[in-house]
Coordinates of C-alpha atoms in Angstrom, one line a residue:
X1 CA -151.0 38.6 -0.3
X2 CA -151.9 42.0 1.5
X3 CA -151.8 40.1 4.8
X4 CA -148.2 38.9 3.8
X5 CA -147.2 42.5 3.6
X6 CA -148.9 43.5 6.7
X7 CA -147.1 40.8 8.8
X8 CA -143.8 41.7 6.9
X9 CA -144.3 45.4 8.2
X10 CA -144.9 44.3 11.8
X11 CA -142.1 41.8 12.2
X12 CA -138.6 42.7 12.7
X13 CA -137.3 41.1 9.3
X14 CA -135.1 43.8 8.7
X15 CA -132.8 42.7 11.3
X16 CA -131.9 39.7 9.0
X17 CA -131.2 41.7 5.7
X18 CA -129.3 44.7 7.6
X19 CA -128.0 44.1 10.8
X20 CA -127.3 40.3 10.2
X21 CA -125.2 41.0 7.1
X22 CA -123.2 43.9 8.9
X23 CA -122.4 41.6 12.0
X24 CA -121.1 38.8 9.4
X25 CA -118.9 40.9 7.6
X26 CA -117.2 42.0 10.5
X27 CA -116.9 38.4 11.8
X28 CA -115.6 37.3 8.2
X29 CA -112.7 40.0 8.4
X30 CA -111.8 38.9 11.8
X31 CA -111.5 35.3 10.5
X32 CA -109.5 36.5 7.4
X33 CA -107.1 38.5 9.9
X34 CA -106.4 35.4 12.0
X35 CA -106.1 33.2 9.0
X36 CA -103.3 35.2 7.4
X37 CA -101.4 36.4 10.6
X38 CA -101.5 32.7 12.1
X39 CA -100.9 30.5 9.0
X40 CA -104.5 28.8 9.6
X41 CA -106.2 26.8 7.0
X42 CA -107.6 29.1 4.5
X43 CA -110.4 27.1 3.9
X44 CA -111.7 28.5 7.6
X45 CA -112.8 31.5 5.7
X46 CA -115.1 29.7 3.4
X47 CA -116.4 27.4 6.1
X48 CA -117.2 30.4 8.2
X49 CA -119.1 31.8 5.1
X50 CA -121.3 28.4 4.7
X51 CA -122.3 28.5 8.1
X52 CA -123.3 32.1 8.5
X53 CA -125.2 31.4 5.4
X54 CA -127.0 29.0 7.3
X55 CA -127.3 31.4 10.3
X56 CA -128.8 33.6 7.8
X57 CA -131.7 31.6 7.1
X58 CA -131.9 30.9 10.9
X59 CA -132.2 34.5 11.5
X60 CA -135.0 34.9 8.6
X61 CA -137.1 32.2 10.2
X62 CA -136.9 33.4 13.8
X63 CA -137.6 37.1 12.9
X64 CA -140.5 36.0 10.9
X65 CA -142.1 33.9 13.5
X66 CA -141.0 36.0 16.6
X67 CA -140.7 39.5 15.4
X68 CA -144.0 40.9 17.1
X69 CA -144.2 42.1 20.4
X70 CA -145.1 39.3 23.1
X71 CA -144.1 35.7 23.2
X72 CA -144.7 33.5 20.4
X73 CA -144.7 29.7 20.8
X74 CA -142.2 27.6 18.7
X75 CA -144.3 25.4 16.4
X76 CA -143.5 21.9 15.3
X77 CA -143.2 23.4 11.8
X78 CA -140.8 25.9 13.1
X79 CA -138.7 23.2 14.6
X80 CA -138.6 21.2 11.7
X81 CA -137.4 23.9 9.4
X82 CA -134.6 24.8 11.9
X83 CA -133.6 20.8 12.0
X84 CA -133.5 20.8 7.9
X85 CA -131.5 24.1 7.9
X86 CA -129.0 22.9 10.5
X87 CA -128.6 19.6 8.9
X88 CA -128.1 21.1 5.4
X89 CA -125.5 23.5 6.7
X90 CA -123.4 20.8 8.2
X91 CA -123.8 18.7 5.4
X92 CA -122.7 21.6 3.2
X93 CA -119.8 22.4 5.3
X94 CA -118.5 18.9 5.9
X95 CA -118.5 18.4 1.9
X96 CA -116.5 21.2 1.3
X97 CA -114.2 20.9 4.0
X98 CA -113.6 17.1 2.9
X99 CA -113.4 17.7 -1.0
X100 CA -111.6 21.0 -1.0
X101 CA -107.7 20.8 -1.0
X102 CA -105.8 22.0 2.2
X103 CA -104.8 25.8 1.7
X104 CA -102.6 27.2 4.2
X105 CA -100.8 30.0 3.7
X106 CA -97.0 29.1 3.4
X107 CA -94.1 29.8 1.7
X108 CA -93.0 26.1 1.8
X109 CA -96.2 24.2 1.4
X110 CA -94.9 22.1 -1.6
X111 CA -91.3 20.8 -2.1
X112 CA -91.9 21.6 -6.0
X113 CA -91.4 25.4 -5.1
X114 CA -89.1 25.5 -2.1
X115 CA -86.4 27.7 -4.1
X116 CA -87.9 30.7 -1.9
X117 CA -86.8 33.4 -4.7
X118 CA -88.2 36.6 -3.3
X119 CA -89.1 39.7 -5.5
X120 CA -89.5 43.0 -3.9
X121 CA -91.0 45.4 -6.3
X122 CA -91.0 49.2 -6.1
X123 CA -94.0 50.4 -4.2
X124 CA -96.7 52.4 -5.8
X125 CA -96.9 55.7 -5.3
X126 CA -100.2 57.2 -4.5
X127 CA -99.1 60.5 -3.1
X128 CA -99.5 63.7 -5.2
X129 CA -96.5 65.1 -3.4
X130 CA -93.5 64.7 -5.8
X131 CA -90.9 65.1 -3.1
X132 CA -92.0 61.6 -1.3
X133 CA -91.6 59.7 -4.6
X134 CA -87.9 58.6 -3.3
X135 CA -90.1 56.4 -0.5
X136 CA -91.6 54.4 -3.5
X137 CA -87.9 52.9 -4.4
X138 CA -86.2 53.7 -1.1
X139 CA -88.2 51.5 1.2
X140 CA -88.2 48.4 -0.8
X141 CA -84.5 48.8 -1.7
X142 CA -84.0 48.9 2.0
X143 CA -86.3 45.8 2.6
X144 CA -84.0 43.7 -0.3
X145 CA -80.8 44.6 1.8
X146 CA -82.1 43.8 5.1
X147 CA -84.0 40.7 3.8
X148 CA -81.0 39.1 2.3
X149 CA -78.9 39.5 5.5
X150 CA -81.3 38.3 8.0
X151 CA -82.9 35.2 5.6
X152 CA -81.8 32.6 3.6
X153 CA -84.4 33.7 0.7
X154 CA -82.6 34.2 -2.6
X155 CA -83.8 37.8 -2.9
X156 CA -83.4 39.0 -6.3
X157 CA -81.5 42.4 -7.0
X158 CA -83.3 45.8 -7.4
X159 CA -81.5 46.1 -11.0
X160 CA -84.1 43.2 -12.0
X161 CA -87.1 43.8 -9.9
X162 CA -87.1 47.7 -10.5
X163 CA -86.6 47.7 -14.1
X164 CA -89.8 45.8 -14.7
X165 CA -92.6 48.2 -16.3
X166 CA -95.4 49.3 -14.3
X167 CA -97.5 46.9 -16.6
X168 CA -95.5 44.0 -15.9
X169 CA -95.8 44.4 -12.2
X170 CA -97.8 41.5 -11.2
X171 CA -97.8 37.9 -9.9
X172 CA -97.7 36.2 -13.5
X173 CA -94.8 38.3 -14.9
X174 CA -92.7 38.4 -12.0
X175 CA -93.1 34.7 -11.6
X176 CA -92.3 33.9 -15.2
X177 CA -89.7 36.6 -16.1
X178 CA -87.8 36.8 -12.7
X179 CA -88.4 33.0 -11.4
X180 CA -89.4 34.0 -8.2
X181 CA -91.9 32.5 -6.1
X182 CA -92.6 35.1 -3.6
X183 CA -93.5 38.8 -4.4
X184 CA -93.6 41.6 -2.0
X185 CA -95.3 44.7 -3.0
X186 CA -96.8 47.7 -1.6
X187 CA -98.2 51.3 -1.9
X188 CA -97.3 54.7 -0.4
X189 CA -100.6 56.7 0.3
X190 CA -101.1 60.4 1.8
X191 CA -103.7 61.0 4.0
X192 CA -103.8 65.0 5.5
X193 CA -100.3 64.9 7.2
X194 CA -100.1 61.0 7.6
X195 CA -98.3 58.8 5.2
X196 CA -99.6 55.4 5.0
X197 CA -97.4 52.4 3.8
X198 CA -99.3 49.1 2.9
X199 CA -97.5 46.2 1.8
X200 CA -98.3 42.7 1.2
X201 CA -96.3 39.2 0.4
X202 CA -97.9 37.1 -2.2
X203 CA -96.9 32.9 -2.8
X204 CA -96.8 33.2 -6.5
X205 CA -97.7 29.4 -6.6
X206 CA -100.5 29.4 -4.4
X207 CA -101.6 32.7 -5.6
X208 CA -102.6 33.6 -2.2
X209 CA -101.3 36.4 0.1
X210 CA -99.7 35.2 3.1
X211 CA -98.8 38.5 4.9
X212 CA -99.8 42.0 4.9
X213 CA -99.2 45.1 7.0
X214 CA -100.3 48.5 7.2
X215 CA -98.1 51.2 8.6
X216 CA -98.7 54.7 9.5
X217 CA -95.9 57.1 8.7
X218 CA -96.4 60.0 11.3
X219 CA -93.0 61.3 13.0
X220 CA -90.6 61.1 9.6
X221 CA -88.9 58.4 11.1
X222 CA -88.4 56.3 8.4
X223 CA -86.2 53.6 10.4
X224 CA -88.7 53.0 13.0
X225 CA -91.4 52.7 9.8
X226 CA -88.9 49.8 8.2
X227 CA -88.3 47.9 11.5
X228 CA -92.1 47.7 11.9
X229 CA -92.6 46.1 8.3
X230 CA -89.3 43.8 8.8
X231 CA -90.5 42.6 12.5
X232 CA -94.0 41.9 11.3
X233 CA -92.9 40.3 7.8
X234 CA -90.2 38.0 9.6
X235 CA -92.7 36.3 11.7
X236 CA -94.4 35.0 8.5
X237 CA -91.4 33.1 7.4
X238 CA -90.9 29.5 8.6
X239 CA -88.0 29.0 11.3
X240 CA -85.9 27.3 8.6
X241 CA -85.8 30.6 6.7
X242 CA -84.3 32.7 9.1
X243 CA -80.6 32.5 9.4
X244 CA -79.3 30.9 12.5
X245 CA -76.9 33.6 13.3
X246 CA -79.1 36.4 12.3
X247 CA -80.7 38.8 14.2
X248 CA -83.3 41.7 13.2
X249 CA -80.3 44.3 13.6
X250 CA -81.8 47.7 14.4
X251 CA -80.6 51.1 12.9
X252 CA -81.8 53.0 15.9
X253 CA -78.3 54.8 16.2
X254 CA -78.9 56.3 12.7
X255 CA -80.2 59.7 12.5
X256 CA -83.5 59.5 10.7
X257 CA -82.9 62.6 8.7
X258 CA -79.6 61.4 7.5
X259 CA -81.3 58.0 6.3
X260 CA -83.7 60.0 4.4
X261 CA -81.1 62.1 2.7
X262 CA -79.3 58.8 1.7
X263 CA -82.8 57.2 0.2
X264 CA -82.9 60.4 -1.9
X265 CA -79.4 60.2 -3.2
X266 CA -79.8 56.6 -4.1
X267 CA -83.2 57.4 -5.8
X268 CA -81.0 60.1 -8.1
X269 CA -78.2 58.0 -8.6
X270 CA -79.7 55.6 -10.9
X271 CA -80.5 58.6 -13.2
X272 CA -78.6 59.1 -16.3
X273 CA -77.4 62.8 -16.2
X274 CA -74.6 64.4 -14.9
X275 CA -77.0 66.8 -12.9
X276 CA -78.9 63.8 -11.5
X277 CA -75.5 62.3 -10.2
X278 CA -74.3 65.7 -8.5
X279 CA -77.9 66.1 -6.7
X280 CA -77.3 62.5 -5.5
X281 CA -73.8 63.3 -4.2
X282 CA -75.3 66.4 -2.4
X283 CA -77.6 64.0 -0.6
X284 CA -75.0 61.6 0.5
X285 CA -72.8 64.3 1.8
X286 CA -75.4 65.9 3.7
X287 CA -76.4 62.3 5.2
X288 CA -72.8 62.4 6.5
X289 CA -72.8 65.7 7.4
X290 CA -75.9 65.1 9.7
X291 CA -74.8 61.7 10.9
X292 CA -70.8 61.2 10.5
X293 CA -71.0 57.5 11.7
X294 CA -73.5 56.5 8.7
X295 CA -71.6 54.0 6.8
X296 CA -74.0 53.4 3.7
X297 CA -73.6 57.2 2.9
X298 CA -69.9 56.8 2.3
X299 CA -70.3 53.8 0.2
X300 CA -72.7 55.5 -2.0
X301 CA -70.1 58.5 -2.5
X302 CA -67.4 56.0 -3.1
X303 CA -69.6 54.1 -5.8
X304 CA -70.7 57.3 -7.3
X305 CA -67.2 58.6 -7.7
X306 CA -66.2 55.4 -9.6
X307 CA -69.1 55.9 -11.9
X308 CA -67.5 59.5 -12.5
X309 CA -64.1 58.2 -13.1
X310 CA -65.4 55.6 -15.6
X311 CA -67.4 58.1 -17.7
X312 CA -66.3 61.6 -16.6
X313 CA -63.8 64.4 -17.8
X314 CA -62.6 65.1 -14.5
X315 CA -59.1 64.1 -13.1
X316 CA -59.2 60.6 -12.5
X317 CA -56.8 60.6 -9.8
X318 CA -58.6 63.0 -7.8
X319 CA -62.0 61.3 -8.0
X320 CA -60.5 57.9 -7.1
X321 CA -58.8 59.8 -4.0
X322 CA -62.2 60.8 -2.7
X323 CA -63.5 57.3 -3.3
X324 CA -60.8 55.7 -1.4
X325 CA -61.4 58.0 1.5
X326 CA -65.0 57.4 1.6
X327 CA -64.9 53.5 1.2
X328 CA -62.0 53.4 4.0
X329 CA -64.2 55.6 6.2
X330 CA -67.2 53.1 5.6
X331 CA -65.2 50.0 6.4
X332 CA -64.0 51.7 9.5
X333 CA -67.4 52.4 10.7
X334 CA -68.9 48.9 9.5
X335 CA -66.1 46.3 8.6
X336 CA -69.0 43.8 7.8
X337 CA -70.5 46.1 4.8
X338 CA -70.8 43.8 1.7
X339 CA -71.4 46.9 -0.3
X340 CA -68.1 48.6 0.9
X341 CA -66.1 45.7 -0.1
X342 CA -67.2 45.5 -3.5
X343 CA -66.7 49.1 -3.9
X344 CA -63.3 48.8 -2.6
X345 CA -62.5 46.1 -5.0
X346 CA -63.5 48.2 -8.1
X347 CA -61.4 51.0 -6.5
X348 CA -58.5 48.8 -6.7
X349 CA -59.3 47.3 -9.8
X350 CA -60.1 50.6 -12.0
X351 CA -58.0 52.9 -10.2
X352 CA -55.0 51.1 -8.3
X353 CA -54.6 48.5 -10.7
X354 CA -54.0 46.5 -7.7
X355 CA -55.3 43.0 -8.9
X356 CA -54.6 40.9 -5.7
X357 CA -56.1 43.5 -3.7
X358 CA -59.3 43.7 -5.9
X359 CA -60.0 40.0 -5.7
X360 CA -59.5 39.8 -1.8
X361 CA -62.3 42.6 -1.5
X362 CA -64.5 40.8 -4.1
X363 CA -64.1 37.7 -1.9
X364 CA -64.6 39.5 1.1
X365 CA -68.0 41.0 -0.3
X366 CA -69.6 37.9 -1.5
X367 CA -68.5 36.2 1.9
X368 CA -70.6 38.6 3.9
X369 CA -73.3 38.5 1.5
X370 CA -73.6 35.6 -0.6
X371 CA -76.6 37.0 -2.5
X372 CA -74.9 40.3 -3.5
X373 CA -75.5 40.6 -7.3
X374 CA -73.2 43.4 -7.6
X375 CA -70.4 41.5 -5.9
X376 CA -70.7 38.5 -8.3
X377 CA -71.0 41.2 -11.4
X378 CA -67.9 43.0 -10.6
X379 CA -66.0 39.9 -9.5
X380 CA -66.8 38.3 -12.7
X381 CA -65.6 41.0 -14.6
X382 CA -62.2 41.0 -13.0
X383 CA -61.5 37.2 -13.2
X384 CA -62.3 37.6 -17.1
X385 CA -59.7 40.6 -17.3
X386 CA -57.3 38.4 -15.5
X387 CA -58.4 35.6 -18.4
X388 CA -59.7 33.2 -15.7
X389 CA -62.7 32.5 -18.0
X390 CA -64.2 29.6 -16.4
X391 CA -64.3 31.2 -12.9
X392 CA -65.5 34.1 -14.5
X393 CA -68.5 32.5 -16.2
X394 CA -69.4 30.6 -12.8
X395 CA -69.6 33.9 -11.0
X396 CA -71.5 35.4 -14.0
X397 CA -74.1 32.9 -13.9
X398 CA -74.6 33.3 -10.0
X399 CA -75.3 37.0 -10.6
X400 CA -77.8 36.0 -13.4
X401 CA -79.8 33.9 -11.0
X402 CA -80.2 36.7 -8.4
X403 CA -80.4 39.6 -11.0
X404 CA -82.0 38.0 -14.1
X405 CA -83.0 40.7 -16.3
X406 CA -81.2 43.9 -15.8
X407 CA -78.7 45.5 -17.9
X408 CA -75.9 45.0 -15.6
X409 CA -75.9 41.1 -15.3
X410 CA -76.9 40.4 -18.7
X411 CA -74.2 42.7 -20.1
X412 CA -71.6 41.2 -18.0
X413 CA -72.5 37.8 -19.0
X414 CA -72.3 38.7 -22.9
X415 CA -68.9 40.7 -22.1
X416 CA -67.8 37.7 -20.4
X417 CA -68.3 35.3 -23.2
X418 CA -67.0 37.9 -25.7
X419 CA -63.5 38.1 -24.2
X420 CA -63.5 34.3 -23.7
X421 CA -64.2 34.1 -27.4
X422 CA -67.3 32.3 -26.8
X423 CA -69.0 34.4 -29.6
X424 CA -72.1 32.7 -30.1
X425 CA -73.0 32.6 -26.2
X426 CA -72.1 36.1 -26.2
X427 CA -74.3 37.2 -29.1
X428 CA -77.1 35.2 -27.4
X429 CA -76.4 37.0 -24.0
X430 CA -76.6 40.5 -26.0
X431 CA -79.6 39.4 -28.1
X432 CA -81.8 38.6 -24.7
X433 CA -80.7 41.7 -23.2
X434 CA -81.6 43.9 -26.0
X435 CA -85.1 42.1 -26.4
X436 CA -85.6 43.5 -22.7
X437 CA -83.8 46.9 -23.2
X438 CA -84.4 48.0 -27.0
X439 CA -82.5 51.2 -26.5
X440 CA -79.4 50.3 -25.0
X441 CA -76.5 51.7 -26.9
X442 CA -73.6 49.5 -25.7
X443 CA -75.6 46.4 -26.1
X444 CA -75.9 47.1 -29.8
X445 CA -72.2 47.8 -29.9
X446 CA -71.2 44.4 -28.1
X447 CA -73.4 42.2 -29.7
X448 CA -71.9 43.9 -33.1
X449 CA -68.7 42.9 -31.5
X450 CA -69.8 38.9 -31.2
X451 CA -70.9 39.0 -34.5
X452 CA -67.9 40.6 -36.2
X453 CA -65.9 37.8 -34.8
X454 CA -68.0 35.3 -36.4
X455 CA -67.9 36.9 -39.9
X456 CA -71.6 38.1 -39.4
X457 CA -70.8 41.3 -40.9
X458 CA -73.9 42.4 -42.4
X459 CA -75.6 41.9 -38.9
X460 CA -72.7 43.7 -37.0
X461 CA -72.9 46.9 -39.1
X462 CA -76.8 46.8 -38.6
X463 CA -76.2 46.7 -34.9
X464 CA -73.7 49.6 -35.2
X465 CA -76.0 51.7 -37.4
X466 CA -78.7 51.2 -34.8
X467 CA -76.3 52.2 -31.9
X468 CA -75.6 55.3 -34.4
X469 CA -79.3 56.2 -34.6
X470 CA -79.6 56.2 -30.7
X471 CA -76.3 58.4 -29.9
X472 CA -76.7 60.9 -32.9
X473 CA -73.8 62.3 -34.8
X474 CA -71.2 62.1 -31.9
X475 CA -71.1 60.1 -28.6
X476 CA -68.3 59.3 -26.4
X477 CA -64.7 58.8 -27.5
X478 CA -64.7 55.3 -26.5
X479 CA -68.2 54.5 -28.3
X480 CA -66.6 56.4 -31.1
X481 CA -63.8 54.0 -31.2
X482 CA -66.0 51.2 -31.0
X483 CA -67.8 52.2 -34.2
X484 CA -64.4 52.1 -35.8
X485 CA -63.7 49.0 -34.5
X486 CA -66.7 47.1 -36.0
X487 CA -66.3 48.8 -39.5
X488 CA -62.4 48.2 -39.6
X489 CA -63.2 44.4 -38.7
X490 CA -65.8 44.2 -41.4
X491 CA -63.5 45.8 -43.9
X492 CA -65.7 48.6 -44.7
X493 CA -63.0 51.1 -45.4
X494 CA -65.2 54.1 -46.5
X495 CA -67.0 54.2 -43.2
X496 CA -63.8 53.4 -41.1
X497 CA -61.9 56.1 -42.7
X498 CA -64.7 58.9 -42.5
X499 CA -65.3 58.1 -38.7
X500 CA -61.2 58.1 -38.2
X501 CA -61.1 61.5 -39.9
X502 CA -64.0 62.9 -37.7
X503 CA -62.5 61.4 -34.7
X504 CA -58.9 63.0 -35.2
X505 CA -60.4 66.3 -36.0
X506 CA -61.8 66.7 -32.8
X507 CA -59.4 64.9 -30.3
X508 CA -55.8 65.5 -30.0
X509 CA -53.1 65.8 -27.3
X510 CA -54.7 68.9 -26.1
X511 CA -58.4 67.9 -26.3
X512 CA -59.1 64.4 -25.2
X513 CA -61.1 62.7 -22.5
X514 CA -60.1 58.7 -23.0
X515 CA -56.6 58.0 -23.7
X516 CA -57.6 54.6 -24.0
X517 CA -60.1 55.3 -26.8
X518 CA -57.4 57.5 -28.7
X519 CA -55.1 54.5 -28.4
X520 CA -57.6 52.3 -30.1
X521 CA -58.3 54.5 -32.9
X522 CA -54.5 55.1 -33.7
X523 CA -54.2 51.3 -33.4
X524 CA -57.1 50.8 -36.1
X525 CA -55.8 53.4 -38.3
X526 CA -52.6 51.5 -38.7
X527 CA -50.3 54.2 -36.7
X528 CA -48.8 51.6 -34.1
X529 CA -46.0 53.9 -32.6
X530 CA -48.6 56.6 -32.1
X531 CA -51.0 54.3 -30.6
X532 CA -48.6 52.9 -28.0
X533 CA -47.7 56.5 -27.5
X534 CA -51.3 57.1 -26.2
X535 CA -51.1 53.6 -24.3
X536 CA -48.3 55.0 -22.4
X537 CA -50.2 58.1 -21.8
X538 CA -53.2 55.7 -20.5
X539 CA -50.9 54.6 -17.9
X540 CA -49.5 57.7 -16.9
X541 CA -53.3 59.3 -16.4
X542 CA -54.3 56.3 -14.7
X543 CA -57.1 55.8 -17.0
X544 CA -59.8 53.3 -15.6
X545 CA -59.7 51.4 -18.8
X546 CA -56.2 50.4 -18.9
X547 CA -57.4 46.6 -17.7
X548 CA -58.3 46.4 -21.4
X549 CA -54.8 46.2 -22.6
X550 CA -55.0 42.4 -21.2
X551 CA -58.1 41.3 -23.4
X552 CA -56.3 39.6 -26.2
X553 CA -59.4 39.3 -28.7
X554 CA -59.2 42.7 -29.8
X555 CA -55.5 42.9 -30.7
X556 CA -53.3 41.4 -33.8
X557 CA -50.2 39.6 -33.4
X558 CA -48.2 42.7 -34.9
X559 CA -49.2 44.8 -31.7
X560 CA -49.1 41.7 -29.1
X561 CA -45.4 41.1 -30.2
X562 CA -44.4 44.7 -30.1
X563 CA -41.8 45.3 -27.4
X564 CA -43.6 48.7 -26.3
X565 CA -46.7 46.7 -25.9
X566 CA -45.3 44.0 -24.1
X567 CA -43.9 46.4 -21.7
X568 CA -46.9 48.4 -21.1
X569 CA -48.7 45.0 -20.1
X570 CA -45.6 44.2 -18.1
X571 CA -46.1 47.5 -16.0
X572 CA -49.2 46.6 -15.2
X573 CA -48.4 43.4 -13.7
X574 CA -51.2 41.5 -15.0

């Protein structure tokens, strides 16, 4: 034994246990790189490992017999050992190659999952700098927009992919909940003054990464960074996925600083407070001050103003005027903007009561980008308001296919079925939405509607009670009128009267926000003439909710046959 350790010390056996593994690791990294980037059979990586294991045994034998200084002869026993190792290695490699399944990274390797539904997740933020949080949402949102335009992939809406909890942002949940077969994820890190964006594309059916890229972000040119990601990613897709008429349109003409303000505004626009909305508008306005030709910022301003018009106490006409100017500027700069057209449609629908113009804009938005979930949602709501229920449900289902779990798409589906008087389907849609979003106030209210119309008043009032827990003692005028509606239809006179007294004690001609809500309360209180006075005021104020006069399910025969109500609907030219 002492002689064995003495020989071990003399010879260069350390090379086999130190230098060889290091060299083998580098070689395996190179094989993995080329396999992933050139769509080589992934079995090559395992085969390389088998060959390297055989090479390791070769190395040990050689260094044991030839590690000393001078020349040592190759003995017959040594030759036999080499032969045994070589044959064993080749047999092992051949057995693995012939008995393992071909595994070429591909997003179309099996016809069973050739739908190519792509889910782009928000990137993980590993930077401690809170001012950089906008990149975690902004970069993937931009990738969603770009990839939906330049490929035939069904790119899921950010409304569904971004709403997943952090614990759900994994392959199994994304595949099950979103029905995706591709997942693009990434992370943003900071090293000194340098940002690193690391992203990867995973085939969810095979469980393999088919693409990866690490981009260093040094000069604050976010456009250049995104172009590098898209250019690298697009090479991964088969030619059949890239649109024949699509090119990777670059945004070099956009000022990078303007783009950053736009992304910061987009991150804030998904907030829930008035202060966040105002900060978002500030960033959008800063973007167009820096770059007056940056069309997406104008679209964002118009969209934000529509939200204000629907929920704000400010003068609706002033809000819509700013929205009109912004969206028309956007269309002048970019006449092929799908987003600009569906926002234009919303302005014509909610602000101008221009039904023909609204439909034309919604159709144009979908024509430009058939994967725009928001366009389907808004067009579907428009069609339902025009009582074209069958067409509306088709559009709502298309929105669900692109945006399967967001409040926007599920609310729209439930609402469409509600006003089409498909009450069971409406209840199911809102129940599904509430399972995903248990603190959604309007979800409880509108499921309560669907239940009250089915005579399920105990359940409807339970929904109203849950919504009240979430709102507190007072909410908005429209929500308060909805509570009153449920208790009225369910013949809970005490609750109804208490809420009407409370409402009318706070809201009057000199202090109101939503004339349509006041109309509803007086109508439910049996004061039809006063209600119609408020209905006419709703038209005078150009209240965004005036289209609700055409939703028959909420009105009885008495008001439907009233001359003044007929005149209101006639003036709206439904």
